[in-house]
Amino acid sequence: MLDLFQTANLKLSQTNPKEEVRWEPPSDLWYKINNDTAIFESTISIKVGAIIRDHDGQVEAAFSKALLVPLGQLEAEAKTLEESILFASDVGVWDVIFERDSKIVCDVVTRCSEPPSTISTLIEGIRLKLQDFQRARVSHVLRHGNHPAHLLAQYARHLFGYITWIDETPYMVESAVTHDVMLLSLS
């Protein structure tokens, strides 16, 4: 009985390997902006974090921002993408992949599905802003591939405005970024 049990569990673990999710760099001359949202209902606010990295995984810029707006999850996710687009424009990167862990927002921006009415106006504005870039894409990443942006959004819980970092790595994401870069060198 024990042998049958162990054999069955071994087969299950072999047929269901845990997929490693990690940050993938953009190709040369592109930048990747990972962004994430944290909602704090107790303060009626959303917190936004974004990080811009080059093809070597080096940080070009990052920000954490608190927005005192009462938004639901989907609206907050779309607003975070909009904030990231504005940040990329301010920083001056024009060949950009905006990567986030909200599949719904990615799908509606890329026209894979219709936007819910609660975000349709915001999505149209995002699509217009994306036209200002030389090349821009929006793509989905699983949450584990978005870790530095998640940490930046969590950091914003302590802010009443925003903070930006240009050509430096924020201390709260330094180990996560270093980990991503080390995994790149192993590939």
mmCIF file of C-alpha atoms in Angstrom:
data_model
loop_
_atom_site.group_PDB
_atom_site.id
_atom_site.type_symbol
_atom_site.label_atom_id
_atom_site.label_comp_id
_atom_site.label_asym_id
_atom_site.label_seq_id
_atom_site.Cartn_x
_atom_site.Cartn_y
_atom_site.Cartn_z
ATOM 1 C CA MET A 1 0.000 0.000 0.000
ATOM 2 C CA LEU A 2 2.809 2.371 0.885
ATOM 3 C CA ASP A 3 4.549 1.657 -2.423
ATOM 4 C CA LEU A 4 1.333 2.363 -4.357
ATOM 5 C CA PHE A 5 0.815 5.615 -2.457
ATOM 6 C CA GLN A 6 4.394 6.815 -3.088
ATOM 7 C CA THR A 7 4.238 5.827 -6.761
ATOM 8 C CA ALA A 8 0.958 7.701 -7.230
ATOM 9 C CA ASN A 9 2.355 10.832 -5.555
ATOM 10 C CA LEU A 10 5.547 10.642 -7.599
ATOM 11 C CA LYS A 11 3.525 10.457 -10.814
ATOM 12 C CA LEU A 12 1.425 13.452 -9.751
ATOM 13 C CA SER A 13 4.487 15.546 -8.976
ATOM 14 C CA GLN A 14 6.069 14.597 -12.314
ATOM 15 C CA THR A 15 2.978 15.455 -14.346
ATOM 16 C CA ASN A 16 2.372 18.734 -12.518
ATOM 17 C CA PRO A 17 5.776 20.417 -12.388
ATOM 18 C CA LYS A 18 5.697 23.829 -10.769
ATOM 19 C CA GLU A 19 6.475 26.345 -13.470
ATOM 20 C CA GLU A 20 9.078 28.919 -12.491
ATOM 21 C CA VAL A 21 7.857 32.417 -13.224
ATOM 22 C CA ARG A 22 10.507 35.055 -13.543
ATOM 23 C CA TRP A 23 11.096 38.457 -15.056
ATOM 24 C CA GLU A 24 12.093 38.359 -18.711
ATOM 25 C CA PRO A 25 14.084 41.256 -20.169
ATOM 26 C CA PRO A 26 12.967 43.209 -23.211
ATOM 27 C CA SER A 27 15.032 43.035 -26.383
ATOM 28 C CA ASP A 28 17.769 45.594 -27.075
ATOM 29 C CA LEU A 29 16.634 49.212 -27.388
ATOM 30 C CA TRP A 30 13.381 48.470 -25.552
ATOM 31 C CA TYR A 31 12.466 49.125 -21.928
ATOM 32 C CA LYS A 32 10.108 47.155 -19.774
ATOM 33 C CA ILE A 33 7.897 48.801 -17.196
ATOM 34 C CA ASN A 34 6.433 46.504 -14.600
ATOM 35 C CA ASN A 35 3.650 48.071 -12.572
ATOM 36 C CA ASP A 36 1.370 46.964 -9.776
ATOM 37 C CA THR A 37 -1.492 48.160 -7.594
ATOM 38 C CA ALA A 38 -2.280 47.877 -3.908
ATOM 39 C CA ILE A 39 -5.695 48.901 -2.596
ATOM 40 C CA PHE A 40 -6.151 50.145 0.955
ATOM 41 C CA GLU A 41 -9.860 50.472 1.648
ATOM 42 C CA SER A 42 -9.269 51.806 5.166
ATOM 43 C CA THR A 43 -7.668 54.952 3.727
ATOM 44 C CA ILE A 44 -9.813 55.048 0.573
ATOM 45 C CA SER A 45 -6.697 55.016 -1.562
ATOM 46 C CA ILE A 46 -4.752 53.022 -4.060
ATOM 47 C CA LYS A 47 -0.999 52.649 -4.099
ATOM 48 C CA VAL A 48 0.926 52.347 -7.313
ATOM 49 C CA GLY A 49 4.414 51.060 -7.985
ATOM 50 C CA ALA A 50 6.338 50.889 -11.246
ATOM 51 C CA ILE A 51 9.876 50.089 -12.294
ATOM 52 C CA ILE A 52 11.543 50.713 -15.660
ATOM 53 C CA ARG A 53 14.354 48.347 -16.644
ATOM 54 C CA ASP A 54 16.494 47.892 -19.718
ATOM 55 C CA HIS A 55 17.448 44.709 -21.579
ATOM 56 C CA ASP A 56 20.152 43.941 -18.981
ATOM 57 C CA GLY A 57 17.685 44.263 -16.103
ATOM 58 C CA GLN A 58 19.233 47.522 -14.905
ATOM 59 C CA VAL A 59 16.870 50.024 -13.313
ATOM 60 C CA GLU A 60 16.394 53.214 -15.298
ATOM 61 C CA ALA A 61 13.680 54.691 -13.077
ATOM 62 C CA ALA A 62 11.010 53.729 -10.560
ATOM 63 C CA PHE A 63 8.195 55.288 -8.586
ATOM 64 C CA SER A 64 5.824 54.697 -5.704
ATOM 65 C CA LYS A 65 2.678 56.766 -5.550
ATOM 66 C CA ALA A 66 -0.371 57.119 -3.346
ATOM 67 C CA LEU A 67 -3.639 58.141 -4.987
ATOM 68 C CA LEU A 68 -6.454 59.161 -2.678
ATOM 69 C CA VAL A 69 -9.266 57.848 -4.843
ATOM 70 C CA PRO A 70 -11.990 55.343 -3.981
ATOM 71 C CA LEU A 71 -11.575 52.849 -6.815
ATOM 72 C CA GLY A 72 -12.524 49.212 -7.067
ATOM 73 C CA GLN A 73 -9.964 46.566 -8.041
ATOM 74 C CA LEU A 74 -10.468 46.715 -11.801
ATOM 75 C CA GLU A 75 -10.566 50.521 -11.926
ATOM 76 C CA ALA A 76 -7.415 50.688 -9.778
ATOM 77 C CA GLU A 77 -5.606 48.255 -12.082
ATOM 78 C CA ALA A 78 -6.446 50.376 -15.134
ATOM 79 C CA LYS A 79 -5.490 53.599 -13.318
ATOM 80 C CA THR A 80 -2.120 52.070 -12.418
ATOM 81 C CA LEU A 81 -1.399 51.343 -16.068
ATOM 82 C CA GLU A 82 -2.293 54.935 -16.937
ATOM 83 C CA GLU A 83 0.058 56.258 -14.223
ATOM 84 C CA SER A 84 2.853 54.056 -15.592
ATOM 85 C CA ILE A 85 2.307 55.371 -19.103
ATOM 86 C CA LEU A 86 2.510 58.956 -17.861
ATOM 87 C CA PHE A 87 5.684 58.117 -15.921
ATOM 88 C CA ALA A 88 7.345 56.518 -18.973
ATOM 89 C CA SER A 89 6.551 59.634 -20.974
ATOM 90 C CA ASP A 90 7.985 61.891 -18.247
ATOM 91 C CA VAL A 91 11.167 59.792 -18.062
ATOM 92 C CA GLY A 92 11.511 59.817 -21.843
ATOM 93 C CA VAL A 93 11.487 56.153 -22.768
ATOM 94 C CA TRP A 94 9.689 55.668 -26.063
ATOM 95 C CA ASP A 95 10.080 51.969 -26.900
ATOM 96 C CA VAL A 96 8.266 50.311 -24.039
ATOM 97 C CA ILE A 97 6.607 47.102 -22.924
ATOM 98 C CA PHE A 98 4.146 47.752 -20.111
ATOM 99 C CA GLU A 99 3.889 44.549 -18.139
ATOM 100 C CA ARG A 100 1.393 43.884 -15.369
ATOM 101 C CA ASP A 101 -0.343 41.070 -13.578
ATOM 102 C CA SER A 102 -3.919 42.095 -14.419
ATOM 103 C CA LYS A 103 -4.890 39.926 -17.373
ATOM 104 C CA ILE A 104 -8.257 41.661 -17.725
ATOM 105 C CA VAL A 105 -6.662 45.098 -18.168
ATOM 106 C CA CYS A 106 -4.050 43.733 -20.587
ATOM 107 C CA ASP A 107 -6.739 42.010 -22.644
ATOM 108 C CA VAL A 108 -8.980 45.064 -22.932
ATOM 109 C CA VAL A 109 -6.118 47.428 -23.809
ATOM 110 C CA THR A 110 -4.907 45.049 -26.544
ATOM 111 C CA ARG A 111 -8.498 44.594 -27.782
ATOM 112 C CA CYS A 112 -8.593 40.869 -26.968
ATOM 113 C CA SER A 113 -11.824 41.550 -25.094
ATOM 114 C CA GLU A 114 -14.284 44.370 -24.581
ATOM 115 C CA PRO A 115 -13.748 46.628 -21.561
ATOM 116 C CA PRO A 116 -16.312 46.584 -18.779
ATOM 117 C CA SER A 117 -18.278 49.833 -18.701
ATOM 118 C CA THR A 118 -16.611 50.879 -15.430
ATOM 119 C CA ILE A 119 -13.244 51.285 -17.172
ATOM 120 C CA SER A 120 -14.145 51.852 -20.836
ATOM 121 C CA THR A 121 -13.376 55.598 -20.785
ATOM 122 C CA LEU A 122 -10.114 55.044 -18.939
ATOM 123 C CA ILE A 123 -9.104 52.319 -21.409
ATOM 124 C CA GLU A 124 -9.772 54.589 -24.394
ATOM 125 C CA GLY A 125 -7.551 57.244 -22.785
ATOM 126 C CA ILE A 126 -4.815 54.652 -22.229
ATOM 127 C CA ARG A 127 -4.982 53.554 -25.860
ATOM 128 C CA LEU A 128 -4.622 57.180 -26.994
ATOM 129 C CA LYS A 129 -1.634 57.774 -24.692
ATOM 130 C CA LEU A 130 0.084 54.639 -26.001
ATOM 131 C CA GLN A 131 0.047 56.174 -29.490
ATOM 132 C CA ASP A 132 2.496 58.843 -28.257
ATOM 133 C CA PHE A 133 5.250 56.222 -28.003
ATOM 134 C CA GLN A 134 7.457 55.099 -30.889
ATOM 135 C CA ARG A 135 6.701 51.485 -29.984
ATOM 136 C CA ALA A 136 4.525 50.349 -27.094
ATOM 137 C CA ARG A 137 3.037 47.037 -26.034
ATOM 138 C CA VAL A 138 1.023 45.880 -23.068
ATOM 139 C CA SER A 139 1.549 42.352 -21.843
ATOM 140 C CA HIS A 140 0.521 40.129 -18.970
ATOM 141 C CA VAL A 141 2.879 38.535 -16.459
ATOM 142 C CA LEU A 142 2.036 36.267 -13.565
ATOM 143 C CA ARG A 143 2.328 37.885 -10.142
ATOM 144 C CA HIS A 144 5.686 36.233 -9.299
ATOM 145 C CA GLY A 145 7.237 37.848 -12.387
ATOM 146 C CA ASN A 146 6.155 41.281 -11.145
ATOM 147 C CA HIS A 147 7.735 41.239 -7.687
ATOM 148 C CA PRO A 148 9.690 44.564 -7.677
ATOM 149 C CA ALA A 149 6.613 46.484 -8.860
ATOM 150 C CA HIS A 150 4.564 44.804 -6.144
ATOM 151 C CA LEU A 151 7.109 45.880 -3.509
ATOM 152 C CA LEU A 152 7.001 49.465 -4.799
ATOM 153 C CA ALA A 153 3.192 49.509 -4.590
ATOM 154 C CA GLN A 154 3.370 48.203 -1.017
ATOM 155 C CA TYR A 155 5.994 50.834 -0.145
ATOM 156 C CA ALA A 156 3.548 53.547 -1.243
ATOM 157 C CA ARG A 157 1.331 52.713 1.753
ATOM 158 C CA HIS A 158 3.638 55.022 3.735
ATOM 159 C CA LEU A 159 3.335 57.914 1.272
ATOM 160 C CA PHE A 160 0.924 60.803 0.905
ATOM 161 C CA GLY A 161 2.214 61.759 -2.527
ATOM 162 C CA TYR A 162 4.872 60.085 -4.591
ATOM 163 C CA ILE A 163 8.576 59.417 -4.798
ATOM 164 C CA THR A 164 10.663 58.693 -7.877
ATOM 165 C CA TRP A 165 14.090 57.221 -8.407
ATOM 166 C CA ILE A 166 16.026 58.014 -11.583
ATOM 167 C CA ASP A 167 19.125 55.969 -12.492
ATOM 168 C CA GLU A 168 19.123 54.262 -9.115
ATOM 169 C CA THR A 169 17.578 51.170 -7.612
ATOM 170 C CA PRO A 170 15.178 51.792 -4.716
ATOM 171 C CA TYR A 171 16.463 50.052 -1.599
ATOM 172 C CA MET A 172 13.238 48.064 -1.052
ATOM 173 C CA VAL A 173 13.551 46.306 -4.420
ATOM 174 C CA GLU A 174 17.319 45.968 -4.620
ATOM 175 C CA SER A 175 17.455 42.277 -3.707
ATOM 176 C CA ALA A 176 14.516 41.408 -6.014
ATOM 177 C CA VAL A 177 16.155 43.208 -8.952
ATOM 178 C CA THR A 178 19.522 41.589 -8.192
ATOM 179 C CA HIS A 179 17.812 38.196 -8.094
ATOM 180 C CA ASP A 180 16.204 38.828 -11.509
ATOM 181 C CA VAL A 181 19.555 39.883 -13.012
ATOM 182 C CA MET A 182 21.325 36.826 -11.569
ATOM 183 C CA LEU A 183 18.688 34.557 -13.130
ATOM 184 C CA LEU A 184 19.326 36.271 -16.480
ATOM 185 C CA SER A 185 23.027 35.432 -16.294
ATOM 186 C CA LEU A 186 22.175 31.778 -15.630
ATOM 187 C CA SER A 187 19.987 31.554 -18.755
#
